[in-house]
JSON list of C-alpha atoms in Angstrom, two decimals:
[
{"chain": "A", "resi": 1, "resn": "ASN", "atom": "CA", "xyz": [171.65, 127.17, -68.01]},
{"chain": "A", "resi": 2, "resn": "LYS", "atom": "CA", "xyz": [171.46, 127.08, -71.81]},
{"chain": "A", "resi": 3, "resn": "LYS", "atom": "CA", "xyz": [171.57, 123.27, -71.92]},
{"chain": "A", "resi": 4, "resn": "ALA", "atom": "CA", "xyz": [168.76, 122.61, -69.42]},
{"chain": "A", "resi": 5, "resn": "PHE", "atom": "CA", "xyz": [166.41, 121.66, -72.27]},
{"chain": "A", "resi": 6, "resn": "VAL", "atom": "CA", "xyz": [168.49, 118.51, -72.82]},
{"chain": "A", "resi": 7, "resn": "GLU", "atom": "CA", "xyz": [167.74, 117.39, -69.25]},
{"chain": "A", "resi": 8, "resn": "LEU", "atom": "CA", "xyz": [164.03, 117.72, -69.95]},
{"chain": "A", "resi": 9, "resn": "LEU", "atom": "CA", "xyz": [164.23, 115.03, -72.62]},
{"chain": "A", "resi": 10, "resn": "PHE", "atom": "CA", "xyz": [164.75, 112.33, -69.98]},
{"chain": "A", "resi": 11, "resn": "TRP", "atom": "CA", "xyz": [162.54, 111.09, -67.14]},
{"chain": "A", "resi": 12, "resn": "LYS", "atom": "CA", "xyz": [163.24, 112.77, -63.80]},
{"chain": "A", "resi": 13, "resn": "SER", "atom": "CA", "xyz": [162.51, 111.67, -60.26]},
{"chain": "A", "resi": 14, "resn": "PRO", "atom": "CA", "xyz": [160.97, 114.19, -57.84]},
{"chain": "A", "resi": 15, "resn": "SER", "atom": "CA", "xyz": [164.31, 114.70, -56.09]},
{"chain": "A", "resi": 16, "resn": "THR", "atom": "CA", "xyz": [166.09, 115.40, -59.39]},
{"chain": "A", "resi": 17, "resn": "ALA", "atom": "CA", "xyz": [163.39, 117.86, -60.42]},
{"chain": "A", "resi": 18, "resn": "TYR", "atom": "CA", "xyz": [163.77, 119.57, -57.03]},
{"chain": "A", "resi": 19, "resn": "GLU", "atom": "CA", "xyz": [167.52, 119.88, -57.58]},
{"chain": "A", "resi": 20, "resn": "MET", "atom": "CA", "xyz": [166.98, 121.30, -61.06]},
{"chain": "A", "resi": 21, "resn": "THR", "atom": "CA", "xyz": [164.70, 124.05, -59.73]},
{"chain": "A", "resi": 22, "resn": "LYS", "atom": "CA", "xyz": [166.45, 124.82, -56.42]},
{"chain": "A", "resi": 23, "resn": "GLY", "atom": "CA", "xyz": [170.02, 124.25, -57.49]},
{"chain": "A", "resi": 24, "resn": "TYR", "atom": "CA", "xyz": [172.22, 121.21, -57.55]},
{"chain": "A", "resi": 25, "resn": "CYS", "atom": "CA", "xyz": [173.57, 119.86, -54.26]},
{"chain": "A", "resi": 26, "resn": "SER", "atom": "CA", "xyz": [170.58, 121.35, -52.40]},
{"chain": "A", "resi": 27, "resn": "LEU", "atom": "CA", "xyz": [169.50, 117.87, -51.28]},
{"chain": "A", "resi": 28, "resn": "GLN", "atom": "CA", "xyz": [172.86, 117.32, -49.64]},
{"chain": "A", "resi": 29, "resn": "GLU", "atom": "CA", "xyz": [172.16, 120.29, -47.39]},
{"chain": "A", "resi": 30, "resn": "GLY", "atom": "CA", "xyz": [169.20, 118.49, -45.82]},
{"chain": "A", "resi": 31, "resn": "GLU", "atom": "CA", "xyz": [166.44, 120.06, -47.89]},
{"chain": "A", "resi": 32, "resn": "GLY", "atom": "CA", "xyz": [163.64, 118.39, -49.79]},
{"chain": "A", "resi": 33, "resn": "ALA", "atom": "CA", "xyz": [163.29, 114.63, -50.26]},
{"chain": "A", "resi": 34, "resn": "GLY", "atom": "CA", "xyz": [166.76, 113.83, -48.91]},
{"chain": "A", "resi": 35, "resn": "ARG", "atom": "CA", "xyz": [165.53, 114.12, -45.33]},
{"chain": "A", "resi": 36, "resn": "SER", "atom": "CA", "xyz": [163.26, 111.09, -45.53]},
{"chain": "A", "resi": 37, "resn": "ARG", "atom": "CA", "xyz": [166.01, 108.49, -45.76]},
{"chain": "A", "resi": 38, "resn": "VAL", "atom": "CA", "xyz": [165.38, 105.36, -43.76]},
{"chain": "A", "resi": 39, "resn": "PRO", "atom": "CA", "xyz": [167.98, 104.71, -41.06]},
{"chain": "A", "resi": 40, "resn": "PRO", "atom": "CA", "xyz": [169.81, 101.43, -41.59]},
{"chain": "A", "resi": 41, "resn": "TRP", "atom": "CA", "xyz": [169.12, 98.44, -39.37]},
{"chain": "A", "resi": 42, "resn": "THR", "atom": "CA", "xyz": [171.80, 97.85, -36.75]},
{"chain": "A", "resi": 43, "resn": "PRO", "atom": "CA", "xyz": [172.94, 94.30, -35.96]},
{"chain": "A", "resi": 44, "resn": "GLN", "atom": "CA", "xyz": [171.21, 94.56, -32.55]},
{"chain": "A", "resi": 45, "resn": "GLU", "atom": "CA", "xyz": [167.93, 95.56, -34.22]},
{"chain": "A", "resi": 46, "resn": "GLU", "atom": "CA", "xyz": [168.25, 92.70, -36.70]},
{"chain": "A", "resi": 47, "resn": "GLN", "atom": "CA", "xyz": [168.83, 90.22, -33.88]},
{"chain": "A", "resi": 48, "resn": "GLU", "atom": "CA", "xyz": [165.83, 91.59, -31.97]},
{"chain": "A", "resi": 49, "resn": "LEU", "atom": "CA", "xyz": [163.72, 91.32, -35.12]},
{"chain": "A", "resi": 50, "resn": "ARG", "atom": "CA", "xyz": [164.73, 87.68, -35.60]},
{"chain": "A", "resi": 51, "resn": "GLU", "atom": "CA", "xyz": [163.90, 86.86, -31.98]},
{"chain": "A", "resi": 52, "resn": "LEU", "atom": "CA", "xyz": [160.53, 88.59, -32.13]},
{"chain": "A", "resi": 53, "resn": "TYR", "atom": "CA", "xyz": [159.68, 86.84, -35.39]},
{"chain": "A", "resi": 54, "resn": "TRP", "atom": "CA", "xyz": [160.45, 83.39, -33.96]},
{"chain": "A", "resi": 55, "resn": "LYS", "atom": "CA", "xyz": [158.50, 84.25, -30.81]},
{"chain": "A", "resi": 56, "resn": "TYR", "atom": "CA", "xyz": [155.32, 85.39, -32.59]},
{"chain": "A", "resi": 57, "resn": "LYS", "atom": "CA", "xyz": [155.28, 83.29, -35.75]},
{"chain": "A", "resi": 58, "resn": "GLU", "atom": "CA", "xyz": [153.50, 80.36, -34.06]},
{"chain": "A", "resi": 59, "resn": "VAL", "atom": "CA", "xyz": [150.70, 82.48, -32.53]},
{"chain": "A", "resi": 60, "resn": "GLU", "atom": "CA", "xyz": [147.49, 81.77, -34.43]},
{"chain": "A", "resi": 61, "resn": "GLY", "atom": "CA", "xyz": [144.93, 84.46, -35.18]},
{"chain": "A", "resi": 62, "resn": "GLU", "atom": "CA", "xyz": [147.35, 87.31, -34.54]},
{"chain": "A", "resi": 63, "resn": "ASP", "atom": "CA", "xyz": [149.10, 89.61, -36.98]},
{"chain": "A", "resi": 64, "resn": "ILE", "atom": "CA", "xyz": [152.79, 88.80, -36.65]},
{"chain": "A", "resi": 65, "resn": "ILE", "atom": "CA", "xyz": [153.98, 92.18, -37.92]},
{"chain": "A", "resi": 66, "resn": "ALA", "atom": "CA", "xyz": [151.68, 94.09, -35.55]},
{"chain": "A", "resi": 67, "resn": "ALA", "atom": "CA", "xyz": [153.01, 92.06, -32.63]},
{"chain": "A", "resi": 68, "resn": "ILE", "atom": "CA", "xyz": [156.60, 92.71, -33.68]},
{"chain": "A", "resi": 69, "resn": "LEU", "atom": "CA", "xyz": [155.95, 96.45, -34.07]},
{"chain": "A", "resi": 70, "resn": "ALA", "atom": "CA", "xyz": [154.39, 96.57, -30.61]},
{"chain": "A", "resi": 71, "resn": "HIS", "atom": "CA", "xyz": [157.45, 94.95, -29.01]},
{"chain": "A", "resi": 72, "resn": "LEU", "atom": "CA", "xyz": [160.34, 96.56, -30.91]},
{"chain": "A", "resi": 73, "resn": "SER", "atom": "CA", "xyz": [162.64, 98.43, -28.54]},
{"chain": "A", "resi": 74, "resn": "VAL", "atom": "CA", "xyz": [163.35, 101.18, -31.08]},
{"chain": "A", "resi": 75, "resn": "PRO", "atom": "CA", "xyz": [160.15, 103.00, -32.07]},
{"chain": "A", "resi": 76, "resn": "GLY", "atom": "CA", "xyz": [159.71, 104.67, -35.42]},
{"chain": "A", "resi": 77, "resn": "ARG", "atom": "CA", "xyz": [159.90, 101.68, -37.74]},
{"chain": "A", "resi": 78, "resn": "THR", "atom": "CA", "xyz": [156.99, 101.30, -40.13]},
{"chain": "A", "resi": 79, "resn": "ARG", "atom": "CA", "xyz": [155.20, 98.11, -41.03]},
{"chain": "A", "resi": 80, "resn": "ARG", "atom": "CA", "xyz": [156.69, 98.24, -44.51]},
{"chain": "A", "resi": 81, "resn": "GLN", "atom": "CA", "xyz": [160.24, 98.59, -43.15]},
{"chain": "A", "resi": 82, "resn": "VAL", "atom": "CA", "xyz": [159.77, 95.60, -40.85]},
{"chain": "A", "resi": 83, "resn": "VAL", "atom": "CA", "xyz": [158.34, 93.41, -43.61]},
{"chain": "A", "resi": 84, "resn": "LYS", "atom": "CA", "xyz": [161.10, 94.41, -46.02]},
{"chain": "A", "resi": 85, "resn": "GLN", "atom": "CA", "xyz": [163.79, 93.64, -43.43]},
{"chain": "A", "resi": 86, "resn": "LEU", "atom": "CA", "xyz": [162.24, 90.27, -42.58]},
{"chain": "A", "resi": 87, "resn": "VAL", "atom": "CA", "xyz": [162.21, 89.31, -46.24]},
{"chain": "A", "resi": 88, "resn": "ARG", "atom": "CA", "xyz": [165.83, 90.39, -46.55]},
{"chain": "A", "resi": 89, "resn": "LEU", "atom": "CA", "xyz": [166.83, 88.35, -43.50]}
]
């Protein structure tokens, strides 16, 4: 690509740099950083999160997020994802 030098003048994210080296649309095929997308919260998961928050928010001396993570029915959520979703709710 004779015009690739123009792309180098602007800041690139790791996924964009990956596409530049491996070929465009390669992330859509499931390669590279595109695989690590966070699955969206379903309405059932949001409702469960609300209920767990209200259940454990009054417990003193205990980490609320750790208690919620221990009792979530769907495993695989990180502490950061739970905190971010609680703030959003």
